[in-house]
Amino acid sequence: MNILRLPFLQKLALAVISIIGIGYLMSLGQSILAPFFLAFLMAMLFLPFATFLERRLRFPRSFSTLASVFVLIIFLAGLIYFFSTQISGFTNDIPKLRSQFTSVFEDLQQWVSRTFNVKIKEQFDYIDQGVGKILSSSGLILGFTFGIFSSGLGFLAFFILFFIFILNYRRILNRFIINVFNEKHQNSVMEAVFEVRVMTKQYIIGLFIQIIIVSVLTTILLSILDVKYAILLGVLTGLLNVIPYIGICISLLISCFIAFATGTVSDCVYTAIGYVIIHAIDGNIVLPFVVGSKVKINALFSFIGIIIGEHLWGISGMLLCIPAIAIIKIVFERVEGLQAWGRLLGEDQKPDKKKRKYKISKNITFEEKD
């Protein structure tokens, strides 16, 4: 049966059923598929390094894989060490932050009392009710925190194992992907595999560059505003910025809270304005030149992908949704009958400004030149 010749409604029904089935399977296999996909992306990034060790230095495949894993673990350990040292300094200043925040909070209470005629006792009653609800669900909070910690360790373990297997058996996997399709489609499959590999490597490199630029800009901003923990907040902003649209908002709230607790309301306002400026620079200058040229996904489906990724895989889904959509777009553009879907995921192509043609009638065409 040729699916391309089916009526539109039947093709639409098959597509909807397939999407629901694939989404359900992805949701069930979150603990395995999410670290596997992240390991695949990182393996594509380390592939040139492993190939260099094998071809130039004559390393065996297993040694090159272990060397790549060693470099990856050093990077992760350095990142964890940085955050642990920064957070330890933050915890030492918690009593001071608490006293400063209490003072600012009392001033805010006085302002609310004068402006909205709400007595301080009534404000405390509202706060006590909210705190009581939070404390009543403390068991759920502890269970949720433990679940995140345990799942994070499991995610890291699966990620490292999948990273080793993908790098070590990459030729077998590549040969399987090519041979599983019909021989007449092998050229298109090889092109798609090559483009996915190049796109993945360039996208992750561009993402690292974006993280560094945003972290430096944010650190400079917070240092100028004399906000405490500028380096910690700057690096955290750069990492959270990997999550499009949502990450910058979360980092903005965290930085504004620290600025409010350690300074004045004006510091909080200036911090928010600075974050808006950095986001504008990142979205209009950094992202198009560093990352946008690697992954051409329009903003609509990027945002939809973030929502679906969070629903399926949580935070890891929000991080992995953009490269996943980019890979889907590359595949769609090379499958007959799915090219329109690939163009739908991509950016709007600008028309040729040199010449514009307008069809007036069947035999008359008007050509406008700029």
Short mmCIF file of C-alpha atoms in Angstrom, two decimals, residues 115-330:
data_model
loop_
_atom_site.label_atom_id
_atom_site.label_comp_id
_atom_site.label_asym_id
_atom_site.label_seq_id
_atom_site.Cartn_x
_atom_site.Cartn_y
_atom_site.Cartn_z
CA THR A 115 -0.49 52.45 50.31
CA PHE A 116 -3.20 49.77 50.47
CA ASN A 117 -4.38 50.33 54.07
CA VAL A 118 -3.65 46.70 55.01
CA LYS A 119 -2.50 46.42 58.61
CA ILE A 120 0.74 44.64 59.35
CA LYS A 121 -1.07 42.11 61.57
CA GLU A 122 -3.31 41.15 58.63
CA GLN A 123 -0.26 40.80 56.38
CA PHE A 124 1.31 38.40 58.90
CA ASP A 125 -1.94 36.41 59.02
CA TYR A 126 -1.80 35.95 55.25
CA ILE A 127 1.87 34.94 55.43
CA ASP A 128 1.21 32.49 58.29
CA GLN A 129 -1.54 30.80 56.27
CA GLY A 130 0.80 30.39 53.29
CA VAL A 131 3.66 29.09 55.45
CA GLY A 132 1.28 26.64 57.15
CA LYS A 133 0.25 25.21 53.80
CA ILE A 134 3.88 24.83 52.78
CA LEU A 135 4.87 23.14 56.06
CA SER A 136 1.89 20.78 55.84
CA SER A 137 3.29 19.45 52.58
CA SER A 138 6.90 19.21 53.81
CA GLY A 139 6.84 15.44 53.37
CA LEU A 140 5.98 15.86 49.72
CA ILE A 141 8.74 18.46 49.32
CA LEU A 142 11.35 16.15 50.89
CA GLY A 143 10.19 13.26 48.72
CA PHE A 144 10.34 15.43 45.62
CA THR A 145 13.86 16.65 46.51
CA PHE A 146 15.08 13.10 47.15
CA GLY A 147 13.49 11.97 43.89
CA ILE A 148 15.31 14.69 41.93
CA PHE A 149 18.64 13.79 43.59
CA SER A 150 18.29 10.06 43.01
CA SER A 151 17.03 10.46 39.44
CA GLY A 152 19.91 12.87 38.76
CA LEU A 153 22.47 10.27 39.84
CA GLY A 154 20.74 7.61 37.73
CA PHE A 155 20.64 9.99 34.75
CA LEU A 156 24.37 10.68 35.08
CA ALA A 157 25.22 6.97 35.34
CA PHE A 158 23.14 6.06 32.27
CA PHE A 159 24.57 9.05 30.39
CA ILE A 160 28.19 8.00 30.93
CA LEU A 161 27.45 4.36 30.01
CA PHE A 162 25.60 5.32 26.82
CA PHE A 163 28.39 7.77 25.94
CA ILE A 164 30.95 4.96 26.16
CA PHE A 165 28.85 2.52 24.11
CA ILE A 166 27.98 5.02 21.36
CA LEU A 167 31.60 6.09 20.89
CA ASN A 168 32.90 2.53 21.02
CA TYR A 169 30.31 1.05 18.62
CA ARG A 170 29.72 4.09 16.43
CA ARG A 171 30.66 2.34 13.18
CA ILE A 172 28.24 -0.52 13.84
CA LEU A 173 25.45 1.94 14.60
CA ASN A 174 26.25 4.03 11.53
CA ARG A 175 26.32 0.92 9.30
CA PHE A 176 23.01 -0.27 10.73
CA ILE A 177 21.27 3.07 10.07
CA ILE A 178 22.44 3.02 6.44
CA ASN A 179 21.74 -0.67 5.72
CA VAL A 180 18.31 -0.78 7.34
CA PHE A 181 16.88 1.31 4.48
CA ASN A 182 16.37 0.33 0.87
CA GLU A 183 19.47 0.48 -1.30
CA LYS A 184 18.02 3.18 -3.57
CA HIS A 185 17.67 5.48 -0.55
CA GLN A 186 21.18 4.92 0.82
CA ASN A 187 22.60 8.14 -0.65
CA SER A 188 19.87 10.22 0.99
CA VAL A 189 20.35 8.36 4.27
CA MET A 190 24.11 8.91 4.20
CA GLU A 191 23.57 12.63 3.52
CA ALA A 192 21.10 12.87 6.40
CA VAL A 193 23.44 11.04 8.80
CA PHE A 194 26.36 13.26 7.81
CA GLU A 195 24.30 16.45 8.15
CA VAL A 196 22.97 15.38 11.57
CA ARG A 197 26.51 14.69 12.75
CA VAL A 198 27.83 18.05 11.52
CA MET A 199 24.80 19.97 12.82
CA THR A 200 25.05 18.35 16.25
CA LYS A 201 28.74 19.14 16.63
CA GLN A 202 28.38 22.73 15.46
CA TYR A 203 25.26 23.31 17.55
CA ILE A 204 26.86 22.14 20.81
CA ILE A 205 30.02 24.18 20.13
CA GLY A 206 27.86 27.22 19.39
CA LEU A 207 25.90 26.57 22.56
CA PHE A 208 29.09 26.54 24.64
CA ILE A 209 30.15 29.83 23.05
CA GLN A 210 26.74 31.32 23.82
CA ILE A 211 26.98 30.15 27.45
CA ILE A 212 30.40 31.80 27.82
CA ILE A 213 29.28 35.10 26.25
CA VAL A 214 26.08 35.34 28.30
CA SER A 215 27.94 34.37 31.50
CA VAL A 216 30.59 37.04 30.93
CA LEU A 217 28.04 39.76 30.09
CA THR A 218 25.91 38.90 33.14
CA THR A 219 28.92 38.78 35.46
CA ILE A 220 30.07 42.21 34.22
CA LEU A 221 26.56 43.62 34.69
CA LEU A 222 26.16 42.31 38.23
CA SER A 223 29.71 43.41 39.16
CA ILE A 224 28.98 46.95 37.97
CA LEU A 225 25.74 46.96 39.99
CA ASP A 226 27.70 45.58 42.98
CA VAL A 227 25.39 42.58 43.37
CA LYS A 228 26.87 39.84 45.54
CA TYR A 229 27.78 36.47 44.01
CA ALA A 230 28.12 38.03 40.56
CA ILE A 231 30.23 35.17 39.20
CA LEU A 232 27.88 32.48 40.52
CA LEU A 233 24.81 34.24 39.16
CA GLY A 234 26.56 34.94 35.83
CA VAL A 235 27.51 31.32 35.23
CA LEU A 236 24.08 30.16 36.40
CA THR A 237 22.44 32.57 33.93
CA GLY A 238 24.61 31.29 31.09
CA LEU A 239 23.69 27.68 31.84
CA LEU A 240 19.97 28.37 32.32
CA ASN A 241 19.95 30.37 29.09
CA VAL A 242 20.34 27.03 27.29
CA ILE A 243 16.58 26.63 27.91
CA PRO A 244 15.12 29.11 25.40
CA TYR A 245 12.84 31.87 26.75
CA ILE A 246 12.24 30.18 30.12
CA GLY A 247 15.83 29.91 31.39
CA ILE A 248 16.51 33.65 31.21
CA CYS A 249 13.29 34.36 33.15
CA ILE A 250 14.27 31.94 35.95
CA SER A 251 17.77 33.44 36.22
CA LEU A 252 16.25 36.94 36.18
CA LEU A 253 14.05 36.10 39.18
CA ILE A 254 16.97 34.58 41.10
CA SER A 255 19.28 37.55 40.44
CA CYS A 256 16.56 40.08 41.28
CA PHE A 257 15.91 38.26 44.55
CA ILE A 258 19.61 38.38 45.51
CA ALA A 259 19.84 42.05 44.48
CA PHE A 260 16.72 42.83 46.52
CA ALA A 261 17.96 40.91 49.57
CA THR A 262 21.47 42.39 49.56
CA GLY A 263 20.76 45.89 48.27
CA THR A 264 17.87 48.17 47.53
CA VAL A 265 14.80 48.13 45.33
CA SER A 266 16.61 50.26 42.75
CA ASP A 267 19.34 47.59 42.48
CA CYS A 268 16.63 45.04 41.74
CA VAL A 269 15.14 47.28 39.04
CA TYR A 270 18.53 47.96 37.43
CA THR A 271 19.28 44.23 37.46
CA ALA A 272 16.01 43.48 35.67
CA ILE A 273 16.72 46.18 33.05
CA GLY A 274 20.24 44.82 32.54
CA TYR A 275 18.91 41.29 32.04
CA VAL A 276 16.46 42.54 29.42
CA ILE A 277 19.34 44.25 27.56
CA ILE A 278 21.51 41.10 27.75
CA HIS A 279 18.61 38.98 26.49
CA ALA A 280 18.14 41.41 23.57
CA ILE A 281 21.86 41.20 22.71
CA ASP A 282 21.77 37.41 23.00
CA GLY A 283 18.63 37.02 20.89
CA ASN A 284 19.55 39.49 18.13
CA ILE A 285 23.34 39.28 17.91
CA VAL A 286 24.80 36.23 19.68
CA LEU A 287 22.13 33.63 18.88
CA PRO A 288 21.80 34.28 15.11
CA PHE A 289 25.56 34.28 14.48
CA VAL A 290 26.69 31.60 16.94
CA VAL A 291 23.78 29.14 17.21
CA GLY A 292 21.07 30.23 14.77
CA SER A 293 23.12 29.40 11.69
CA LYS A 294 23.52 25.81 12.93
CA VAL A 295 19.90 25.09 13.87
CA LYS A 296 17.34 26.91 11.76
CA ILE A 297 14.16 26.33 13.75
CA ASN A 298 11.50 29.01 13.90
CA ALA A 299 10.51 30.47 17.27
CA LEU A 300 6.97 29.03 17.22
CA PHE A 301 8.03 25.39 17.06
CA SER A 302 10.96 26.05 19.40
CA PHE A 303 8.49 27.20 22.05
CA ILE A 304 6.10 24.31 21.31
CA GLY A 305 9.05 21.91 21.54
CA ILE A 306 10.02 23.30 24.96
CA ILE A 307 6.50 22.73 26.28
CA ILE A 308 6.27 19.19 24.87
CA GLY A 309 9.82 18.37 26.02
CA GLU A 310 9.06 19.50 29.57
CA HIS A 311 5.84 17.45 29.58
CA LEU A 312 7.62 14.30 28.36
CA TRP A 313 11.07 14.46 29.97
CA GLY A 314 10.99 17.39 32.43
CA ILE A 315 14.02 19.67 32.58
CA SER A 316 16.13 17.37 30.39
CA GLY A 317 13.40 17.53 27.74
CA MET A 318 13.55 21.32 27.74
CA LEU A 319 17.31 21.16 27.18
CA LEU A 320 17.19 18.52 24.44
CA CYS A 321 14.12 19.66 22.50
CA ILE A 322 15.89 22.07 20.10
CA PRO A 323 18.51 19.59 18.73
CA ALA A 324 15.78 16.92 18.56
CA ILE A 325 13.58 19.19 16.42
CA ALA A 326 16.60 20.04 14.24
CA ILE A 327 17.28 16.33 13.62
CA ILE A 328 13.59 15.74 12.83
CA LYS A 329 13.70 18.65 10.37
CA ILE A 330 16.75 17.20 8.58
#
